[in-house]
CSV table of C-alpha atoms in Angstrom, one decimal:
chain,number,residue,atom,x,y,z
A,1,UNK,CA,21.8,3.0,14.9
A,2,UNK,CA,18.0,3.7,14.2
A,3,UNK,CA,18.3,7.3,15.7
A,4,UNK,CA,21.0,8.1,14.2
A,5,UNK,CA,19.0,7.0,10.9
A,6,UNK,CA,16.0,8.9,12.4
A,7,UNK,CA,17.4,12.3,12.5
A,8,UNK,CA,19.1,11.8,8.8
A,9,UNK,CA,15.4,11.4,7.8
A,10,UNK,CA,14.8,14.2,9.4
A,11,UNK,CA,17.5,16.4,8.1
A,12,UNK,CA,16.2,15.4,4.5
A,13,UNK,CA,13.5,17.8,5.2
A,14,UNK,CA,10.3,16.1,4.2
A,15,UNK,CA,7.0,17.3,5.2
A,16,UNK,CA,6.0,17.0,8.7
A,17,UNK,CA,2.7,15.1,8.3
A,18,UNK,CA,4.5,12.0,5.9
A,19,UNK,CA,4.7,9.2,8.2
A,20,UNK,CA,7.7,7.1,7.9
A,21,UNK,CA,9.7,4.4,9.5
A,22,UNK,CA,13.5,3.0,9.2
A,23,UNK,CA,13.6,-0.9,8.6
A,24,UNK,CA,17.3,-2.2,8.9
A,25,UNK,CA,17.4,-5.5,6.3
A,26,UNK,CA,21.2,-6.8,6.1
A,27,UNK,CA,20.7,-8.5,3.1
A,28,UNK,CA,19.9,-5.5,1.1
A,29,UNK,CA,22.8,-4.3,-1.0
A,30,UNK,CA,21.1,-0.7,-1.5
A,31,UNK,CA,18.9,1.8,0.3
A,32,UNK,CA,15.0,1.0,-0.9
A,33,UNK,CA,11.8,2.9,-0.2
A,34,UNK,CA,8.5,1.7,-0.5
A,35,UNK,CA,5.0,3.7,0.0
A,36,UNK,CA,2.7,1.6,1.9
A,37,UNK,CA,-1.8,1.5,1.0
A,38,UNK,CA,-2.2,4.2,3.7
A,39,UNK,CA,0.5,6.4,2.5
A,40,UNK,CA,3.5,5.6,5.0
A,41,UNK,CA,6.8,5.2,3.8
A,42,UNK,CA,9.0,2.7,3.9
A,43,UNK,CA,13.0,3.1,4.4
A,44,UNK,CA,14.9,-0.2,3.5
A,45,UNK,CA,18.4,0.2,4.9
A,46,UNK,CA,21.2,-2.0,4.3
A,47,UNK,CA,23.4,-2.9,8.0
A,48,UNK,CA,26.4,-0.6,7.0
A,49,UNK,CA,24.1,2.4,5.3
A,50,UNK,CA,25.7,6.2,6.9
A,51,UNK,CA,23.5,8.7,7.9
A,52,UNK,CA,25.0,10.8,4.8
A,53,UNK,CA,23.4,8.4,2.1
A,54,UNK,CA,20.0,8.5,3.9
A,55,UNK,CA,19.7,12.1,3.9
A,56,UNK,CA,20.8,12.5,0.0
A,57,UNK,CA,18.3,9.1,-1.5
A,58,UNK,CA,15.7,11.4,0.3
A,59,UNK,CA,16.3,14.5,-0.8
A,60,UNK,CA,17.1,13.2,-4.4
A,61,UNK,CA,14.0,11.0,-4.0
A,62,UNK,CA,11.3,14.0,-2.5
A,63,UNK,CA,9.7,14.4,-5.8
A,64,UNK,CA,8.9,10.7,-6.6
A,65,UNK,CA,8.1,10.2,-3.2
A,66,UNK,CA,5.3,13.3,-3.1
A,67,UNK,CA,3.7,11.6,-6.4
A,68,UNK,CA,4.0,8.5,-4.7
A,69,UNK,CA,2.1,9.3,-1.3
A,70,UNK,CA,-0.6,11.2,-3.3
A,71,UNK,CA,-1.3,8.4,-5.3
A,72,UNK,CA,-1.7,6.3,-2.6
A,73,UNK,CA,-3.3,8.2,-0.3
A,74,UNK,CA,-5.9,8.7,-3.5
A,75,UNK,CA,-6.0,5.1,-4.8
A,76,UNK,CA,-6.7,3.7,-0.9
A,77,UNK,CA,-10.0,5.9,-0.6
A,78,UNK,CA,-11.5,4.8,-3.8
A,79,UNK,CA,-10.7,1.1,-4.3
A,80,UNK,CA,-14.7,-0.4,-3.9
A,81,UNK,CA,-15.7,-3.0,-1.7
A,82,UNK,CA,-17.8,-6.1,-3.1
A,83,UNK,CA,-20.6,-8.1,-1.9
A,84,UNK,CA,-20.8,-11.7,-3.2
A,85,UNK,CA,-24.5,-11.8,-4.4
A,86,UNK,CA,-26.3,-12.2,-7.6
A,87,UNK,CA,-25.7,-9.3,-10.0
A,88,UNK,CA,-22.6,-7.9,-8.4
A,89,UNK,CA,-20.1,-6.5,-11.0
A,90,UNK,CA,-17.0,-7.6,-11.8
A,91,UNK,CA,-13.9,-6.5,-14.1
A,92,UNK,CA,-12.1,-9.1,-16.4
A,93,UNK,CA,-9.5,-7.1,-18.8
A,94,UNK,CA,-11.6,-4.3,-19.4
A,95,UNK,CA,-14.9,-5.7,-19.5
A,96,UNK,CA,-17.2,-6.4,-17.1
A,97,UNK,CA,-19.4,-9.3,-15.7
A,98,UNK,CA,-21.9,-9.7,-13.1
A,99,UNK,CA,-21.7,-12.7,-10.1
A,100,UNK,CA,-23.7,-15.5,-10.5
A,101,UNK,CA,-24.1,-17.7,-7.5
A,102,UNK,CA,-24.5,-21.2,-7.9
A,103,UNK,CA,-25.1,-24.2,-6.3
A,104,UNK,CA,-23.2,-27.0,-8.2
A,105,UNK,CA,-19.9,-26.7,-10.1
A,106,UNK,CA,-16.6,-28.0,-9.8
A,107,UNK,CA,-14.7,-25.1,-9.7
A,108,UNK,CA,-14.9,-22.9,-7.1
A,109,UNK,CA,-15.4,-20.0,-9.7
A,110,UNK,CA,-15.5,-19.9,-13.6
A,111,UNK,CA,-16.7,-17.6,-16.4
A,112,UNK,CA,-19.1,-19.1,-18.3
A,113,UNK,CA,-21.9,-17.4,-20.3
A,114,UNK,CA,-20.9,-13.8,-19.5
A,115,UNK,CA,-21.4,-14.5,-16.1
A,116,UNK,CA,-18.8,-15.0,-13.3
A,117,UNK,CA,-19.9,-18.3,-11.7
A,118,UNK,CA,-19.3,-18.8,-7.7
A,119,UNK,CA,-20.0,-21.6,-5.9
A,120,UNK,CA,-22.2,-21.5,-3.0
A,121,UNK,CA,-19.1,-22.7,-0.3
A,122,UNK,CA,-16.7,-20.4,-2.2
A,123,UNK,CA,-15.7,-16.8,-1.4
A,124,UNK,CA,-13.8,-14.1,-2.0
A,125,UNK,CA,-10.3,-15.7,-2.0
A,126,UNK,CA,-11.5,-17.7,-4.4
A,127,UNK,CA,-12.4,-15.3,-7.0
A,128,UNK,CA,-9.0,-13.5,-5.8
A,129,UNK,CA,-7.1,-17.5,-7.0
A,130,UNK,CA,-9.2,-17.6,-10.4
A,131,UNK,CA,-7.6,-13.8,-11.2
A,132,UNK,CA,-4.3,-15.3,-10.4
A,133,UNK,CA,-4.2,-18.5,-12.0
A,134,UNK,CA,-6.1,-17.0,-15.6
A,135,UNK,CA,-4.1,-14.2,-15.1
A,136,UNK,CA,-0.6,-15.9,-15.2
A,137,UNK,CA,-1.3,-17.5,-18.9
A,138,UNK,CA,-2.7,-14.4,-20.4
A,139,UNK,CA,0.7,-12.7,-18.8
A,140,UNK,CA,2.8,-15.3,-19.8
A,141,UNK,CA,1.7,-14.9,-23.8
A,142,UNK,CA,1.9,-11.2,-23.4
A,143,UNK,CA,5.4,-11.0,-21.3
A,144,UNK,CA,6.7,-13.3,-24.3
A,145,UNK,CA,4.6,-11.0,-27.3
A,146,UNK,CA,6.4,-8.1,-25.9
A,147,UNK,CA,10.0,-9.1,-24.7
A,148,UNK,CA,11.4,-9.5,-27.6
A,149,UNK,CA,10.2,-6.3,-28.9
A,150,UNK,CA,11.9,-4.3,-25.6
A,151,UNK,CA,14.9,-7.2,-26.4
A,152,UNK,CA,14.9,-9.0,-23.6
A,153,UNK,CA,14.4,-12.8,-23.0
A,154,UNK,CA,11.1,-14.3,-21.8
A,155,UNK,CA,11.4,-13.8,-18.2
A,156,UNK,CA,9.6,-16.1,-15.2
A,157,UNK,CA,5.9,-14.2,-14.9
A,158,UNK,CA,4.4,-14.4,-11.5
A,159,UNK,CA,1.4,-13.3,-9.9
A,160,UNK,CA,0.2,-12.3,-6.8
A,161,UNK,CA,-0.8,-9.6,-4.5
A,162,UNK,CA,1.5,-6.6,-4.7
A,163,UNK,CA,-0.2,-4.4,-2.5
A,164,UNK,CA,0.5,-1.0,-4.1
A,165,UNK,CA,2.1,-1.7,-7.3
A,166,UNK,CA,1.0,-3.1,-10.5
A,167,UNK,CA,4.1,-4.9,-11.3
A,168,UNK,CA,8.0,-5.3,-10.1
A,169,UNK,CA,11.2,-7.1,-11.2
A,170,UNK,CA,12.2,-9.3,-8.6
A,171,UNK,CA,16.0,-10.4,-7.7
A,172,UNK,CA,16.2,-13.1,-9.7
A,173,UNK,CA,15.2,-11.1,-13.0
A,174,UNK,CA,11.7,-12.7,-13.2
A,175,UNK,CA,8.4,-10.5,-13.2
A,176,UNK,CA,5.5,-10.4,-11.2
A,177,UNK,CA,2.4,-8.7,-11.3
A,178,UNK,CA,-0.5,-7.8,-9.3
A,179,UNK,CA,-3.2,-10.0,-9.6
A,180,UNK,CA,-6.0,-7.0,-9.6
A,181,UNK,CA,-4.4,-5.7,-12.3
A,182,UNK,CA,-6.5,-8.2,-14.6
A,183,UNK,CA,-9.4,-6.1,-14.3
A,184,UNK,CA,-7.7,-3.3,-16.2
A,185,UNK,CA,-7.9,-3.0,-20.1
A,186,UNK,CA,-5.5,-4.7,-22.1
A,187,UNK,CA,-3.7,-1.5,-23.2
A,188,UNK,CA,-2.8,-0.7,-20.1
A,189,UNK,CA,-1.6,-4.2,-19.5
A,190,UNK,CA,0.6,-3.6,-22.2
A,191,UNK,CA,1.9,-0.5,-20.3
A,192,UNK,CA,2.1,-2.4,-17.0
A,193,UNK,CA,4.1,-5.6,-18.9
A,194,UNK,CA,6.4,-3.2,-21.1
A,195,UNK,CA,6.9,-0.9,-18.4
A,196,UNK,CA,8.7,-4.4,-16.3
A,197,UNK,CA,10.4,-5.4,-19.2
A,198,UNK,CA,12.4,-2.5,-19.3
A,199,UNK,CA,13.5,-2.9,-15.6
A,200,UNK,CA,15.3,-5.9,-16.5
A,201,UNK,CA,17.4,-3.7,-18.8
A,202,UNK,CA,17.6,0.1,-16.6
A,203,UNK,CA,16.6,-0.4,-12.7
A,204,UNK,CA,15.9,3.4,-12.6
A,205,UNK,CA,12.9,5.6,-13.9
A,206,UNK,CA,16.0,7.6,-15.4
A,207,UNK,CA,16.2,9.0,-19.0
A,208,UNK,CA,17.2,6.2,-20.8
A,209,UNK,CA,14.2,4.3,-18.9
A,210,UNK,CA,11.6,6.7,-20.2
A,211,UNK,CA,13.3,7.1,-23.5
A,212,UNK,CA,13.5,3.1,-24.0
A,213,UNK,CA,9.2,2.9,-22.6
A,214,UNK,CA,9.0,5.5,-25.3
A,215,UNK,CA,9.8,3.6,-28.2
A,216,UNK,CA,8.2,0.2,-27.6
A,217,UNK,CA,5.1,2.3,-26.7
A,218,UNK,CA,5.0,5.5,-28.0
A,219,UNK,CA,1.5,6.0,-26.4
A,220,UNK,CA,2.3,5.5,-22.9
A,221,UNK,CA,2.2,9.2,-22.1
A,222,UNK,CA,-1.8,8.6,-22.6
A,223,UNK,CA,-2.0,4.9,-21.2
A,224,UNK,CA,-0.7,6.2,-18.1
A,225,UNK,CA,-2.7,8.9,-17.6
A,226,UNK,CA,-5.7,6.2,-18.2
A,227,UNK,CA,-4.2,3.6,-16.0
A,228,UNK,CA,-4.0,6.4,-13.0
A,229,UNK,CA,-7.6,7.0,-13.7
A,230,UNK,CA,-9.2,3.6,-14.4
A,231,UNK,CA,-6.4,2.0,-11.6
A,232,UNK,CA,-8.0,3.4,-8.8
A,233,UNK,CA,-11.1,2.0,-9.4
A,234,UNK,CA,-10.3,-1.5,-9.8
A,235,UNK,CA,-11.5,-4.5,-6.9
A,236,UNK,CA,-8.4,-5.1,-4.5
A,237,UNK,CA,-10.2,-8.4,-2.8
A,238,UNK,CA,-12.5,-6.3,0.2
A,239,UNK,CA,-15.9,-7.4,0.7
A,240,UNK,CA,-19.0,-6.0,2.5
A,241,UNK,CA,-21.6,-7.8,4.2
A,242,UNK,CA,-25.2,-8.2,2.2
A,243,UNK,CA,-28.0,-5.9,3.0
């Protein structure tokens, strides 16, 4: 079945230098694609998907996917590494902090002072948990400010690492978000939250999607050029050694 899949992919006449692959998943109910850090994509197949509806999603698809790979390819060469020392800067919605290390404290990390506090037998995945866990009850106020604005009840909010993506609706309607994305500014937050919010309403980035993200934020034409821009710069958990 894969070749067959195969040469529909390649009958869909994307460029020759996109890497790809086929994953078959028989609990998908619809065909899915995903574009990986490096820039790969991802074809989600359901068991019983025809050659004939891979071909046309891809071809239908080409545009979003070229956006898609660029800004990938482009966001995975300028995310920064940090090292955990004294003075290193960190982001916390839009404003930033430096690293203090200390050696008594009884959380592993805590801002306190203007400084980002990390104990001495703590690391990175620690300051990657305290994005999380803050994050989730600033999301969860803002997911409820805005819901009823798109109309929509107050979904779950989860968060965790999303690799690519800011934030997606999952299959059981609730929302989760990238825990990075608490280093960007709260207006672009707003974007990231509203932006989900619709999804529960229109799957699609169709018309009536854009029309609805227009409305509730009638400045997201702007907030997205900003969260392109300031996005690629934000800390995605890698860490260099110390000179």
């Amino acid at each position: 079945m894969t070749d067959i899949l195969d040469a529909a992919v390649e009958r869909a006449g994307l460029p020759v230098h996109w890497s790809w692959r086929i994953e078959v998943r028989p609990r998908r109910r619809t065909l899915g694609l995903d574009v990986l850090p490096d820039g790969s994509i991802v074809i989600a197949v359901p068991r019983q998907t025809t050659p004939e509806d891979v071909t046309g999603v891809l071809r239908e698809r080409r545009l979003w996917l070229a956006k898609a790979v660029r800004r990938r390819e482009a966001l995975a060469a300028e995310h920064p590494a940090k090292e955990l020392v004294n003075g290193e800067g960190f982001t916390y919605l839009g404003r930033h902090y430096r690293l203090l290390l200390v050696d008594e404290q009884t959380a592993p990390v805590r801002l306190r002072g203007g400084w980002l506090r990390l104990r001495g037998d703590a690391g990175a995945a620690d300051i990657v948990d305290w994005y999380r866990v803050r994050g989730r009850h600033w999301l969860i106020e803002k997911v409820r400010s805005w819901a009823g604005r798109v109309g929509v009840e107050p979904p779950e909010v989860l968060v965790r690492d999303l690799s690519t993506r800011w934030g997606l609706r999952t299959k059981d309607r609730s929302l989760a978000f990238h825990w990075a994305s608490m280093q960007l500014s709260p207006n672009l937050l707003d974007l990231v939250v509203v932006h989900e919010l619709i999804h529960l309403l229109v799957p699609r980035h169709d018309d009536e999607f854009r029309q609805r993200l227009l409305v509730a934020l009638p400045e997201a034409v702007v907030l997205e050029s900003k969260l392109h821009d300031e996005g690629r710069r934000v800390w995605m958990g890698a860490v260099r050694a110390a000179l």
